[in-house]
CSV table of C-alpha atoms in Angstrom, one decimal:
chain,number,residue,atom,x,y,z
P,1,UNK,CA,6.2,20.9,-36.8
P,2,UNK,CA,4.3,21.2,-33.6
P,3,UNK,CA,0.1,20.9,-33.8
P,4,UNK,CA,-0.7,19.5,-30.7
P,5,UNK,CA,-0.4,20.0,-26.4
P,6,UNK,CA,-1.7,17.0,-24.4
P,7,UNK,CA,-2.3,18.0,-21.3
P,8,UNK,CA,-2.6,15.6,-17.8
P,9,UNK,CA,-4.9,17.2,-15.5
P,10,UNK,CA,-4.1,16.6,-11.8
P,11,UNK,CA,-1.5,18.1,-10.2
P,12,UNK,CA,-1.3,19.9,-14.0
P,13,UNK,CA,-3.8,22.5,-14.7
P,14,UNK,CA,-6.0,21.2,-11.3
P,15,UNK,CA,-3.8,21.4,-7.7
P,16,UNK,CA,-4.3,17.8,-6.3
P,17,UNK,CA,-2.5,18.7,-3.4
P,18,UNK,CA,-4.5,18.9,0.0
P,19,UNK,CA,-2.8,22.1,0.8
P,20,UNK,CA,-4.7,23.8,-1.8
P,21,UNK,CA,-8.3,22.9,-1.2
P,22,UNK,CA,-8.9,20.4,2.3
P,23,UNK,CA,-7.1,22.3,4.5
P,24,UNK,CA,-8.8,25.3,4.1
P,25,UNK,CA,-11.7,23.2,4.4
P,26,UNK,CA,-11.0,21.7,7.7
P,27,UNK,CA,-10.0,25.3,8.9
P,28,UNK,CA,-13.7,26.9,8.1
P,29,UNK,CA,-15.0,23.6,10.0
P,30,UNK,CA,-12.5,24.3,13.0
P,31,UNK,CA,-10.8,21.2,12.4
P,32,UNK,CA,-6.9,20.4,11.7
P,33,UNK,CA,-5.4,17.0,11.1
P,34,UNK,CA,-4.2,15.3,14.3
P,35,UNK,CA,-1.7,13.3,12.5
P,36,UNK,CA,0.8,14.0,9.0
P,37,UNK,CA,-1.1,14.8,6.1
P,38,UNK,CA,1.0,13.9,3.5
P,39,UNK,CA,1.2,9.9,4.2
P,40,UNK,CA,-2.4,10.0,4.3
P,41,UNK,CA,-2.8,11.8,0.8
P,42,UNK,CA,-0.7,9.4,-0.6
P,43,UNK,CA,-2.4,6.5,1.0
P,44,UNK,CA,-5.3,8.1,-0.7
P,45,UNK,CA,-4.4,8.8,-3.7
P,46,UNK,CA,-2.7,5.3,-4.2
P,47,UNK,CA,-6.2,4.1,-3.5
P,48,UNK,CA,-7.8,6.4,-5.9
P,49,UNK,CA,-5.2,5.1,-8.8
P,50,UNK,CA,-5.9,1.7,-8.1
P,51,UNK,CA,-9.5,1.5,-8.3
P,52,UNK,CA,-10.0,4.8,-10.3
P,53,UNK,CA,-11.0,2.1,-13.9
P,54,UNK,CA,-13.6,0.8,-11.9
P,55,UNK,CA,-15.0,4.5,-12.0
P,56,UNK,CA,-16.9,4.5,-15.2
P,57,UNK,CA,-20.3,6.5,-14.1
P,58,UNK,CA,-20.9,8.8,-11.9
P,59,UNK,CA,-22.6,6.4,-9.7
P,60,UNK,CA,-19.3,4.4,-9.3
P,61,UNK,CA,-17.0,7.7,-9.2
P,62,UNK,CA,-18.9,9.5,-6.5
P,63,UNK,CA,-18.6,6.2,-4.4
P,64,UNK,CA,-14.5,6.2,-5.7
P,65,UNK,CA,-14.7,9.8,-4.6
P,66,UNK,CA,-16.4,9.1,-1.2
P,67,UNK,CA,-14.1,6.6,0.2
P,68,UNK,CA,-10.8,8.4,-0.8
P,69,UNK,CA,-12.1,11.7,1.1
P,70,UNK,CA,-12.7,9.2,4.0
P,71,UNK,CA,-9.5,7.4,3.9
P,72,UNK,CA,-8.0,10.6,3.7
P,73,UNK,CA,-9.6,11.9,6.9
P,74,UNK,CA,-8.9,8.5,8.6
P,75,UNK,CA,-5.1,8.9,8.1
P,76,UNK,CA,-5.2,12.2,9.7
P,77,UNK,CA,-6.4,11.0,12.9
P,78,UNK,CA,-10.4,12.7,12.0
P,79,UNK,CA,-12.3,9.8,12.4
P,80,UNK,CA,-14.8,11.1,14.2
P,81,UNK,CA,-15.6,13.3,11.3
P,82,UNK,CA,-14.6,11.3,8.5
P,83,UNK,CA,-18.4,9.9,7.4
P,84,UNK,CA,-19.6,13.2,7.4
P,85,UNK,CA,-16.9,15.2,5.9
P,86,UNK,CA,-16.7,12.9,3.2
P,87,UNK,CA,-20.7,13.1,2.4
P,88,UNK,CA,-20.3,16.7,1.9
P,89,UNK,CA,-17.3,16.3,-0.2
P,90,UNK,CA,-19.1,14.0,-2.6
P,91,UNK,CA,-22.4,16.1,-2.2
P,92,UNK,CA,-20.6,19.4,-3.2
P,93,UNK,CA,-18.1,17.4,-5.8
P,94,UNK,CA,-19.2,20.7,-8.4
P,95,UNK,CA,-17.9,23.4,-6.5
P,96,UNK,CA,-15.0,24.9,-8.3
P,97,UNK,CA,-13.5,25.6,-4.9
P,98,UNK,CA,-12.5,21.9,-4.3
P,99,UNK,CA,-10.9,21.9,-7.9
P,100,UNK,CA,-8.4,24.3,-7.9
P,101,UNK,CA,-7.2,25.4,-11.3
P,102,UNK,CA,-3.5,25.6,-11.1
P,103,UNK,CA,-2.1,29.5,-12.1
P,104,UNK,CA,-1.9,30.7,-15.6
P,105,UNK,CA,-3.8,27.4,-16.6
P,106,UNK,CA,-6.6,29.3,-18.5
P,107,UNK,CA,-4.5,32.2,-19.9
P,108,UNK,CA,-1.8,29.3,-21.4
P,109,UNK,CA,-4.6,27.7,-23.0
P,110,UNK,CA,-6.3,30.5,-24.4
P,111,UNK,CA,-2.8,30.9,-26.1
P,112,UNK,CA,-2.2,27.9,-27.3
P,113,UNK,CA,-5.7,28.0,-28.6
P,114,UNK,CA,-5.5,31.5,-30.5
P,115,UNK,CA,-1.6,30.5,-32.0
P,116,UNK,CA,-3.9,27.8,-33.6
P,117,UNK,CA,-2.6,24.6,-31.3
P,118,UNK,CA,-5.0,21.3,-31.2
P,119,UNK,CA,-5.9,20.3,-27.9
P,120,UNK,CA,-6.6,17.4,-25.9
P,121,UNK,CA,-6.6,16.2,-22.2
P,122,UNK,CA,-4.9,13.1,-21.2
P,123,UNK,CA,-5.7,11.8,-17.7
P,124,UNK,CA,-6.0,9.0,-15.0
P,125,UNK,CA,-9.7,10.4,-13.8
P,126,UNK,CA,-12.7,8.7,-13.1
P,127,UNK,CA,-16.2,9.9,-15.2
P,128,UNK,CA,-16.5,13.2,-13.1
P,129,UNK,CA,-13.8,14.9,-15.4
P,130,UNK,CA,-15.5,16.4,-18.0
P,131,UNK,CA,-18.5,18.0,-15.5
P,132,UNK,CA,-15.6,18.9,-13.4
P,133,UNK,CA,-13.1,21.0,-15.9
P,134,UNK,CA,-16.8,22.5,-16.9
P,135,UNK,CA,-17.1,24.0,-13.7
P,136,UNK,CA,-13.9,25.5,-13.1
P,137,UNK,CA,-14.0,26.8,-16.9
P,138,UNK,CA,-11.6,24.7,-18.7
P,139,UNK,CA,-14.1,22.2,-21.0
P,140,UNK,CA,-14.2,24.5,-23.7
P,141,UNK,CA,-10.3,24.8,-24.6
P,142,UNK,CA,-10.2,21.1,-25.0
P,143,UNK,CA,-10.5,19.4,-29.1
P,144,UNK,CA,-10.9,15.9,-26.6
P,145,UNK,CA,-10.6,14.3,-23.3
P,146,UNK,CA,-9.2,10.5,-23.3
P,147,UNK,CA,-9.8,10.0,-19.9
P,148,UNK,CA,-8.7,6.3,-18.5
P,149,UNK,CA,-12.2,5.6,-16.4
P,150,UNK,CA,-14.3,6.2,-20.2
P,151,UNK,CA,-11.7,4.8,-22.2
P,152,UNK,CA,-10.4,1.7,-20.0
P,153,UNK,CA,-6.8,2.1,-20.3
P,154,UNK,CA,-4.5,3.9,-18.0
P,155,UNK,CA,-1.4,5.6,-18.5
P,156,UNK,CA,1.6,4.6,-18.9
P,157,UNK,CA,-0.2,2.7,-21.2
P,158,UNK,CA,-0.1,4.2,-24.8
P,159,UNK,CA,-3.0,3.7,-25.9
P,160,UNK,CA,-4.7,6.6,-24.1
P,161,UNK,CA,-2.4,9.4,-26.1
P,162,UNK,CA,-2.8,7.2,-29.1
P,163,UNK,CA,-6.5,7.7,-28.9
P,164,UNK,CA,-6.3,11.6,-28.2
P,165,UNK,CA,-3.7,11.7,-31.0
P,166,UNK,CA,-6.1,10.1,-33.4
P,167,UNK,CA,-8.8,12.3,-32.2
P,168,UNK,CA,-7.0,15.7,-33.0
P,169,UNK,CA,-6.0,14.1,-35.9
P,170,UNK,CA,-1.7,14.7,-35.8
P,171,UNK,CA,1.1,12.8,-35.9
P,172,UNK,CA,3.1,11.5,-32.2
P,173,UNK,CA,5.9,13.6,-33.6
P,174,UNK,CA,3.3,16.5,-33.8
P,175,UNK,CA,2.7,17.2,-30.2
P,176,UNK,CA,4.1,17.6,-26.9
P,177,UNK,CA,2.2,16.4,-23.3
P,178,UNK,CA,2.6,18.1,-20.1
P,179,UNK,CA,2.3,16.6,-16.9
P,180,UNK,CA,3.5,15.8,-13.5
P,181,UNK,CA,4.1,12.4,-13.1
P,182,UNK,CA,6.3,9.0,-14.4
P,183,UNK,CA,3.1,7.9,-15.6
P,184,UNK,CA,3.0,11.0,-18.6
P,185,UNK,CA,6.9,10.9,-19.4
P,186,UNK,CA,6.3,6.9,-19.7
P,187,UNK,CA,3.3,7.1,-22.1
P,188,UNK,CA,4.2,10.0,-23.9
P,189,UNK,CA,7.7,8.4,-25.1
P,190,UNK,CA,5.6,5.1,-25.9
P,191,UNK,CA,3.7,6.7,-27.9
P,192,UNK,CA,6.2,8.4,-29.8
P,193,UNK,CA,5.3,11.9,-28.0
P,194,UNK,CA,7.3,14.5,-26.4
P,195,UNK,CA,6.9,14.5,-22.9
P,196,UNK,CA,7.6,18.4,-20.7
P,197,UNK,CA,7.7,18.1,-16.9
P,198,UNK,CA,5.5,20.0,-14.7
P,199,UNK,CA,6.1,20.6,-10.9
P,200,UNK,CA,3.5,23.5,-9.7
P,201,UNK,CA,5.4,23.0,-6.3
P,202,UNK,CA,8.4,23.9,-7.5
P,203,UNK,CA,10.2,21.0,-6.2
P,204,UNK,CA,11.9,19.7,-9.3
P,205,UNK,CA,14.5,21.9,-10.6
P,206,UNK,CA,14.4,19.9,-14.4
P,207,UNK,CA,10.6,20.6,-14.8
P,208,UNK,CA,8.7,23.6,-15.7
P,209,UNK,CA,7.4,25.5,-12.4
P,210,UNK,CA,4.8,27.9,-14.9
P,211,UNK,CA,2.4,26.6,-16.8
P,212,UNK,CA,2.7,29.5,-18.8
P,213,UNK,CA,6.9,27.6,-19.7
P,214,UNK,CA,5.1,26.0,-22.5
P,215,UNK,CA,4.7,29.1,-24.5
P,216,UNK,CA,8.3,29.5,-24.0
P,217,UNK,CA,9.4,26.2,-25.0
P,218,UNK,CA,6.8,26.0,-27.9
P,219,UNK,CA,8.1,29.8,-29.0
């Protein structure tokens, strides 16, 4: 029997993609990207996983935070306004609008929640996490947060879901995880969880495209 949803948070109930929140805010600037986004988001982001541990106060995840934004602006050809846009990235890191919560991320939780589900957030993040799924409304749905910065491991390491398992109290065979990337369907089977695929870009034709799918497949 099913207690438990793990959920991942970027790219699963936040959109990580630039599309979604720095484009707009080049376009209110009356900037666009001179060069491909999408290398330099990955370029980014690659940075961000790799130094993300390190990332265990605020202190050390605002700087984190700071140097992806301006490695991100470097790769699309914005140096010129790369120191600046990245201070008032880092200065405004609380505004919900830079976090967007993906769709039907706050009614499937409140779901889960009131069929009587445990839940727990699983995710590579540095120490902003929990402030940041308290702004955009999300902190209170959540039994625990095993986030890899506070706790020191990463996934696909097990040992993160191990400790949110242990915190909700179930059984691996008790809960499911959701998320986007190798990383969750790695842990999750290491640690003896069942792993659901989520694309919110609609790209992957085997993975849930609605966060609102794991209602259906919990049914």
């Amino acid at each position: 029997m099913l207690r438990a949803v793990l959920f991942d948070v970027g790219n699963t109930l936040i959109l990580a993609s630039p599309r979604f929140w720095l484009l707009p805010f080049l376009q209110e600037r009356g900037l666009r990207p001179l060069r491909d986004p999408r290398p330099a988001a990955l370029a980014a982001f690659r940075f961000y996983e790799e130094h993300h541990l390190e990332a265990r106060d605020l202190e050390r995840a605002l700087g984190l935070w700071r140097e992806f934004h301006r490695r991100l602006f470097l790769g699309m050809g914005l140096e010129a306004h790369a120191e600046a846009l990245s201070q008032e990235l880092v200065e405004n890191w609380k505004n919900p609008r830079f976090w967007p919560v993906t769709p039907g991320a706050e009614a499937t939780l409140r779901a889960l929640r009131e069929r009587g589900y445990l839940l727990a957030v699983v995710s590579n993040w540095d120490a902003t996490l929990p402030e940041i799924l308290e702004v955009v409304g999300l902190r209170a749905y959540f039994q625990h947060l095993a986030v890899s910065a506070l706790s020191g491991v990463a996934k696909p390491d097990p040992r993160l879901f191990q400790e949110a398992l242990a915190a909700l109290g179930v059984a691996p065979e008790e809960a499911v995880h959701v998320g986007d990337a190798e990383a969750d369907l790695l842990g999750a089977r290491a640690a003896g969880v069942r792993p659901l695929l989520f694309d919110p870009l609609g790209e992957n034709p085997g993975a849930l495209h609605r966060l609102e799918g794991v209602l259906d497949y919990l049914a």
